[in-house]
mmCIF file with all atom_site columns, C-alpha atoms in Angstrom:
data_model
loop_
_atom_site.group_PDB
_atom_site.id
_atom_site.type_symbol
_atom_site.label_atom_id
_atom_site.label_alt_id
_atom_site.label_comp_id
_atom_site.label_asym_id
_atom_site.label_entity_id
_atom_site.label_seq_id
_atom_site.pdbx_PDB_ins_code
_atom_site.Cartn_x
_atom_site.Cartn_y
_atom_site.Cartn_z
_atom_site.occupancy
_atom_site.B_iso_or_equiv
_atom_site.pdbx_formal_charge
_atom_site.auth_seq_id
_atom_site.auth_comp_id
_atom_site.auth_asym_id
_atom_site.auth_atom_id
_atom_site.pdbx_PDB_model_num
ATOM 1   C CA . MET W 1 1   ? 13.861  -5.388  -11.805 1.00 50.00 ? 27  MET W CA 1
ATOM 2   C CA . ARG W 1 2   ? 15.725  -2.428  -10.086 1.00 53.00 ? 28  ARG W CA 1
ATOM 3   C CA . ASN W 1 3   ? 13.786  -0.006  -12.221 1.00 65.00 ? 29  ASN W CA 1
ATOM 4   C CA . ILE W 1 4   ? 10.433  -1.718  -10.955 1.00 59.00 ? 30  ILE W CA 1
ATOM 5   C CA . TYR W 1 5   ? 11.173  -2.022  -7.452  1.00 62.00 ? 31  TYR W CA 1
ATOM 6   C CA . GLN W 1 6   ? 12.838  1.876   -7.430  1.00 66.00 ? 32  GLN W CA 1
ATOM 7   C CA . LYS W 1 7   ? 9.220   2.861   -9.184  1.00 79.00 ? 33  LYS W CA 1
ATOM 8   C CA . TYR W 1 8   ? 6.738   0.744   -7.240  1.00 83.00 ? 34  TYR W CA 1
ATOM 9   C CA . PHE W 1 9   ? 8.249   -0.685  -3.939  1.00 87.00 ? 35  PHE W CA 1
ATOM 10  C CA . SER W 1 10  ? 10.594  1.914   -2.933  1.00 87.00 ? 36  SER W CA 1
ATOM 11  C CA . PHE W 1 11  ? 10.129  4.108   0.466   1.00 88.00 ? 37  PHE W CA 1
ATOM 12  C CA . SER W 1 12  ? 12.106  7.142   -1.103  1.00 88.00 ? 38  SER W CA 1
ATOM 13  C CA . GLY W 1 13  ? 10.775  10.084  -3.482  1.00 88.00 ? 39  GLY W CA 1
ATOM 14  C CA . ARG W 1 14  ? 7.259   11.347  -3.949  1.00 91.00 ? 40  ARG W CA 1
ATOM 15  C CA . ILE W 1 15  ? 4.320   10.158  -6.067  1.00 92.00 ? 41  ILE W CA 1
ATOM 16  C CA . ASN W 1 16  ? 1.676   12.467  -6.648  1.00 91.00 ? 42  ASN W CA 1
ATOM 17  C CA . ARG W 1 17  ? -2.336  12.062  -6.290  1.00 92.00 ? 43  ARG W CA 1
ATOM 18  C CA . LYS W 1 18  ? -3.218  10.338  -9.545  1.00 92.00 ? 44  LYS W CA 1
ATOM 19  C CA . GLN W 1 19  ? -0.566  7.760   -9.017  1.00 91.00 ? 45  GLN W CA 1
ATOM 20  C CA . PHE W 1 20  ? -1.224  7.045   -5.635  1.00 92.00 ? 46  PHE W CA 1
ATOM 21  C CA . ALA W 1 21  ? -5.155  6.587   -5.986  1.00 93.00 ? 47  ALA W CA 1
ATOM 22  C CA . LEU W 1 22  ? -4.601  4.674   -9.025  1.00 93.00 ? 48  LEU W CA 1
ATOM 23  C CA . ARG W 1 23  ? -1.675  2.663   -7.078  1.00 91.00 ? 49  ARG W CA 1
ATOM 24  C CA . ALA W 1 24  ? -4.058  2.577   -3.636  1.00 90.00 ? 50  ALA W CA 1
ATOM 25  C CA . ALA W 1 25  ? -7.190  0.991   -5.952  1.00 91.00 ? 51  ALA W CA 1
ATOM 26  C CA . ALA W 1 26  ? -4.711  -1.668  -7.486  1.00 89.00 ? 52  ALA W CA 1
ATOM 27  C CA . ALA W 1 27  ? -3.308  -2.624  -4.333  1.00 86.00 ? 53  ALA W CA 1
ATOM 28  C CA . TYR W 1 28  ? -6.967  -2.788  -2.734  1.00 84.00 ? 54  TYR W CA 1
ATOM 29  C CA . ILE W 1 29  ? -8.467  -4.865  -5.432  1.00 89.00 ? 55  ILE W CA 1
ATOM 30  C CA . VAL W 1 30  ? -5.911  -7.412  -5.775  1.00 84.00 ? 56  VAL W CA 1
ATOM 31  C CA . VAL W 1 31  ? -5.591  -7.956  -2.010  1.00 79.00 ? 57  VAL W CA 1
ATOM 32  C CA . LEU W 1 32  ? -9.108  -8.378  -1.855  1.00 82.00 ? 58  LEU W CA 1
ATOM 33  C CA . ALA W 1 33  ? -9.618  -10.394 -4.805  1.00 83.00 ? 59  ALA W CA 1
ATOM 34  C CA . VAL W 1 34  ? -6.730  -12.929 -3.470  1.00 79.00 ? 60  VAL W CA 1
ATOM 35  C CA . ILE W 1 35  ? -8.595  -12.883 0.196   1.00 75.00 ? 61  ILE W CA 1
ATOM 36  C CA . TRP W 1 36  ? -11.907 -13.884 -1.608  1.00 77.00 ? 62  TRP W CA 1
ATOM 37  C CA . PHE W 1 37  ? -9.995  -16.258 -3.773  1.00 75.00 ? 63  PHE W CA 1
ATOM 38  C CA . PHE W 1 38  ? -8.884  -18.282 -0.900  1.00 71.00 ? 64  PHE W CA 1
ATOM 39  C CA . TYR W 1 39  ? -11.738 -17.639 1.536   1.00 67.00 ? 65  TYR W CA 1
ATOM 40  C CA . GLU W 1 40  ? -13.813 -20.355 0.320   1.00 63.00 ? 66  GLU W CA 1
ATOM 41  C CA . PRO W 1 41  ? -10.984 -23.279 0.186   1.00 58.00 ? 67  PRO W CA 1
ATOM 42  C CA . ILE W 1 42  ? -10.076 -22.132 3.528   1.00 56.00 ? 68  ILE W CA 1
ATOM 43  C CA . SER W 1 43  ? -13.656 -22.008 4.644   1.00 55.00 ? 69  SER W CA 1
ATOM 44  C CA . THR W 1 44  ? -14.555 -25.497 3.899   1.00 59.00 ? 70  THR W CA 1
ATOM 45  C CA . HIS W 1 45  ? -11.874 -27.444 5.178   1.00 56.00 ? 71  HIS W CA 1
ATOM 46  C CA . THR W 1 46  ? -10.954 -28.614 8.351   1.00 56.00 ? 72  THR W CA 1
ATOM 47  C CA . TYR W 1 47  ? -7.348  -27.340 9.842   1.00 55.00 ? 73  TYR W CA 1
ATOM 48  C CA . ASP W 1 48  ? -5.794  -30.760 9.873   1.00 54.00 ? 74  ASP W CA 1
ATOM 49  C CA . LYS W 1 49  ? -6.725  -31.241 6.480   1.00 56.00 ? 75  LYS W CA 1
ATOM 50  C CA . ILE W 1 50  ? -5.264  -28.009 4.794   1.00 57.00 ? 76  ILE W CA 1
ATOM 51  C CA . ASN W 1 51  ? -1.385  -28.173 3.335   1.00 63.00 ? 77  ASN W CA 1
ATOM 52  C CA . PHE W 1 52  ? 1.099   -25.894 4.441   1.00 64.00 ? 78  PHE W CA 1
ATOM 53  C CA . PHE W 1 53  ? 1.927   -24.828 0.715   1.00 66.00 ? 79  PHE W CA 1
ATOM 54  C CA . PHE W 1 54  ? -1.808  -23.845 0.089   1.00 67.00 ? 80  PHE W CA 1
ATOM 55  C CA . TYR W 1 55  ? -1.148  -21.050 2.154   1.00 73.00 ? 81  TYR W CA 1
ATOM 56  C CA . ILE W 1 56  ? 2.358   -19.558 0.567   1.00 77.00 ? 82  ILE W CA 1
ATOM 57  C CA . PRO W 1 57  ? 1.115   -17.945 -2.352  1.00 75.00 ? 83  PRO W CA 1
ATOM 58  C CA . LEU W 1 58  ? -1.639  -16.398 -0.193  1.00 75.00 ? 84  LEU W CA 1
ATOM 59  C CA . ILE W 1 59  ? 1.157   -15.027 2.262   1.00 80.00 ? 85  ILE W CA 1
ATOM 60  C CA . ALA W 1 60  ? 3.227   -13.693 -0.504  1.00 81.00 ? 86  ALA W CA 1
ATOM 61  C CA . VAL W 1 61  ? 0.378   -11.588 -2.231  1.00 78.00 ? 87  VAL W CA 1
ATOM 62  C CA . LEU W 1 62  ? -0.506  -9.917  0.910   1.00 79.00 ? 88  LEU W CA 1
ATOM 63  C CA . TRP W 1 63  ? 2.630   -9.617  2.350   1.00 84.00 ? 89  TRP W CA 1
ATOM 64  C CA . GLY W 1 64  ? 3.503   -7.955  -1.442  1.00 85.00 ? 90  GLY W CA 1
ATOM 65  C CA . GLY W 1 65  ? 0.097   -5.861  -1.372  1.00 83.00 ? 91  GLY W CA 1
ATOM 66  C CA . VAL W 1 66  ? 0.993   -4.665  2.114   1.00 85.00 ? 92  VAL W CA 1
ATOM 67  C CA . TRP W 1 67  ? 4.539   -3.710  1.165   1.00 89.00 ? 93  TRP W CA 1
ATOM 68  C CA . PHE W 1 68  ? 3.259   -2.059  -1.948  1.00 90.00 ? 94  PHE W CA 1
ATOM 69  C CA . LEU W 1 69  ? 0.844   -0.266  -0.212  1.00 89.00 ? 95  LEU W CA 1
ATOM 70  C CA . TYR W 1 70  ? 2.984   0.878   2.572   1.00 90.00 ? 96  TYR W CA 1
ATOM 71  C CA . ALA W 1 71  ? 5.988   2.262   0.521   1.00 92.00 ? 97  ALA W CA 1
ATOM 72  C CA . ASN W 1 72  ? 3.034   4.146   -1.727  1.00 93.00 ? 98  ASN W CA 1
ATOM 73  C CA . ILE W 1 73  ? 1.500   5.375   1.374   1.00 92.00 ? 99  ILE W CA 1
ATOM 74  C CA . ASN W 1 74  ? 5.075   6.500   2.290   1.00 94.00 ? 100 ASN W CA 1
ATOM 75  C CA . ARG W 1 75  ? 5.799   8.278   -0.551  1.00 93.00 ? 101 ARG W CA 1
ATOM 76  C CA . ARG W 1 76  ? 2.654   10.286  -1.169  1.00 93.00 ? 102 ARG W CA 1
ATOM 77  C CA . PHE W 1 77  ? 3.329   11.589  2.541   1.00 93.00 ? 103 PHE W CA 1
ATOM 78  C CA . HIS W 1 78  ? 6.737   12.650  1.152   1.00 93.00 ? 104 HIS W CA 1
ATOM 79  C CA . ASP W 1 79  ? 4.577   14.585  -1.327  1.00 92.00 ? 105 ASP W CA 1
ATOM 80  C CA . ILE W 1 80  ? 3.172   16.743  1.208   1.00 92.00 ? 106 ILE W CA 1
ATOM 81  C CA . GLY W 1 81  ? 5.819   17.691  3.466   1.00 91.00 ? 107 GLY W CA 1
ATOM 82  C CA . ARG W 1 82  ? 5.192   14.754  5.866   1.00 92.00 ? 108 ARG W CA 1
ATOM 83  C CA . SER W 1 83  ? 8.082   12.176  6.914   1.00 90.00 ? 109 SER W CA 1
ATOM 84  C CA . GLY W 1 84  ? 7.608   8.220   6.908   1.00 88.00 ? 110 GLY W CA 1
ATOM 85  C CA . LYS W 1 85  ? 6.267   8.118   10.673  1.00 91.00 ? 111 LYS W CA 1
ATOM 86  C CA . TRP W 1 86  ? 3.462   9.440   9.599   1.00 91.00 ? 112 TRP W CA 1
ATOM 87  C CA . THR W 1 87  ? 2.630   6.369   7.768   1.00 89.00 ? 113 THR W CA 1
ATOM 88  C CA . VAL W 1 88  ? 3.705   3.900   10.492  1.00 89.00 ? 114 VAL W CA 1
ATOM 89  C CA . ALA W 1 89  ? 0.754   6.090   12.586  1.00 88.00 ? 115 ALA W CA 1
ATOM 90  C CA . MET W 1 90  ? -1.611  5.183   9.697   1.00 87.00 ? 116 MET W CA 1
ATOM 91  C CA . PHE W 1 91  ? -0.855  1.482   9.846   1.00 84.00 ? 117 PHE W CA 1
ATOM 92  C CA . ILE W 1 92  ? -1.298  1.804   13.357  1.00 85.00 ? 118 ILE W CA 1
ATOM 93  C CA . SER W 1 93  ? -4.901  3.386   13.204  1.00 82.00 ? 119 SER W CA 1
ATOM 94  C CA . ALA W 1 94  ? -5.471  0.527   10.634  1.00 76.00 ? 120 ALA W CA 1
ATOM 95  C CA . LYS W 1 95  ? -7.283  -1.193  13.855  1.00 74.00 ? 121 LYS W CA 1
ATOM 96  C CA . ILE W 1 96  ? -9.508  1.879   13.912  1.00 79.00 ? 122 ILE W CA 1
ATOM 97  C CA . SER W 1 97  ? -11.054 1.954   10.291  1.00 82.00 ? 123 SER W CA 1
ATOM 98  C CA . LEU W 1 98  ? -12.703 4.946   10.597  1.00 86.00 ? 124 LEU W CA 1
ATOM 99  C CA . VAL W 1 99  ? -9.054  6.825   11.532  1.00 87.00 ? 125 VAL W CA 1
ATOM 100 C CA . TYR W 1 100 ? -7.597  4.648   8.514   1.00 86.00 ? 126 TYR W CA 1
ATOM 101 C CA . ILE W 1 101 ? -9.976  6.173   6.105   1.00 88.00 ? 127 ILE W CA 1
ATOM 102 C CA . LEU W 1 102 ? -9.582  9.757   7.049   1.00 90.00 ? 128 LEU W CA 1
ATOM 103 C CA . PHE W 1 103 ? -5.806  9.188   6.476   1.00 90.00 ? 129 PHE W CA 1
ATOM 104 C CA . LEU W 1 104 ? -6.655  7.756   3.020   1.00 90.00 ? 130 LEU W CA 1
ATOM 105 C CA . LEU W 1 105 ? -8.928  10.740  2.170   1.00 92.00 ? 131 LEU W CA 1
ATOM 106 C CA . TYR W 1 106 ? -6.379  13.063  3.034   1.00 92.00 ? 132 TYR W CA 1
ATOM 107 C CA . LEU W 1 107 ? -3.724  11.925  1.507   1.00 93.00 ? 133 LEU W CA 1
ATOM 108 C CA . LEU W 1 108 ? -6.246  11.706  -1.426  1.00 92.00 ? 134 LEU W CA 1
ATOM 109 C CA . PHE W 1 109 ? -7.304  15.011  -1.644  1.00 93.00 ? 135 PHE W CA 1
ATOM 110 C CA . LYS W 1 110 ? -3.978  16.966  -0.300  1.00 92.00 ? 136 LYS W CA 1
ATOM 111 C CA . GLN W 1 111 ? -2.089  18.942  -2.783  1.00 91.00 ? 137 GLN W CA 1
ATOM 112 C CA . GLY W 1 112 ? 1.475   17.703  -2.767  1.00 90.00 ? 138 GLY W CA 1
ATOM 113 C CA . ILE W 1 113 ? 3.640   20.772  -2.256  1.00 88.00 ? 139 ILE W CA 1
ATOM 114 C CA . ILE W 1 114 ? 4.963   22.521  -5.447  1.00 89.00 ? 140 ILE W CA 1
ATOM 115 C CA . GLY W 1 115 ? 8.452   22.008  -6.309  1.00 89.00 ? 141 GLY W CA 1
ATOM 116 C CA . PRO W 1 116 ? 11.390  20.448  -4.510  1.00 88.00 ? 142 PRO W CA 1
ATOM 117 C CA . ASN W 1 117 ? 11.297  19.409  -1.013  1.00 89.00 ? 143 ASN W CA 1
ATOM 118 C CA . GLU W 1 118 ? 13.609  17.383  1.318   1.00 90.00 ? 144 GLU W CA 1
ATOM 119 C CA . TYR W 1 119 ? 11.917  14.083  -0.212  1.00 89.00 ? 145 TYR W CA 1
ATOM 120 C CA . GLY W 1 120 ? 12.529  14.713  -3.577  1.00 87.00 ? 146 GLY W CA 1
ATOM 121 C CA . GLU W 1 121 ? 11.338  16.454  -6.807  1.00 87.00 ? 147 GLU W CA 1
ATOM 122 C CA . ASP W 1 122 ? 7.918   17.387  -7.612  1.00 86.00 ? 148 ASP W CA 1
ATOM 123 C CA . PRO W 1 123 ? 6.362   14.346  -9.491  1.00 86.00 ? 149 PRO W CA 1
ATOM 124 C CA . LEU W 1 124 ? 4.246   16.492  -11.631 1.00 82.00 ? 150 LEU W CA 1
ATOM 125 C CA . GLN W 1 125 ? 7.145   18.284  -13.035 1.00 78.00 ? 151 GLN W CA 1
ATOM 126 C CA . GLU W 1 126 ? 8.790   15.388  -13.559 1.00 62.00 ? 152 GLU W CA 1
ATOM 127 C CA . GLU W 1 127 ? 6.616   13.853  -16.075 1.00 54.00 ? 153 GLU W CA 1
#
């Protein structure tokens, strides 16, 4: 279990563009699928009839998806030599969709620093 945490949910280290693109796509697909799956039951019930336990899987998956995405964005910023503070700025900018999308595009296309940096070894040299 520790290895899975270090690989996917850790905030330390670096990931390259390909890993980031695949992980971000997976996270967004899962989160959107969960929202879509839960949207119909939520929209058709009145609030007094919805069981509290109905929301536990929704909250768990959304929280896990956000954690996963946040950790991988943080590691991608590390790959281009930026601190985790940029991740916080990106999530704050999520209120302004265009800025968030620009951050995502930057992370997808900006080449990482070749060789080791202060955040770890080059992920392309480790493979």
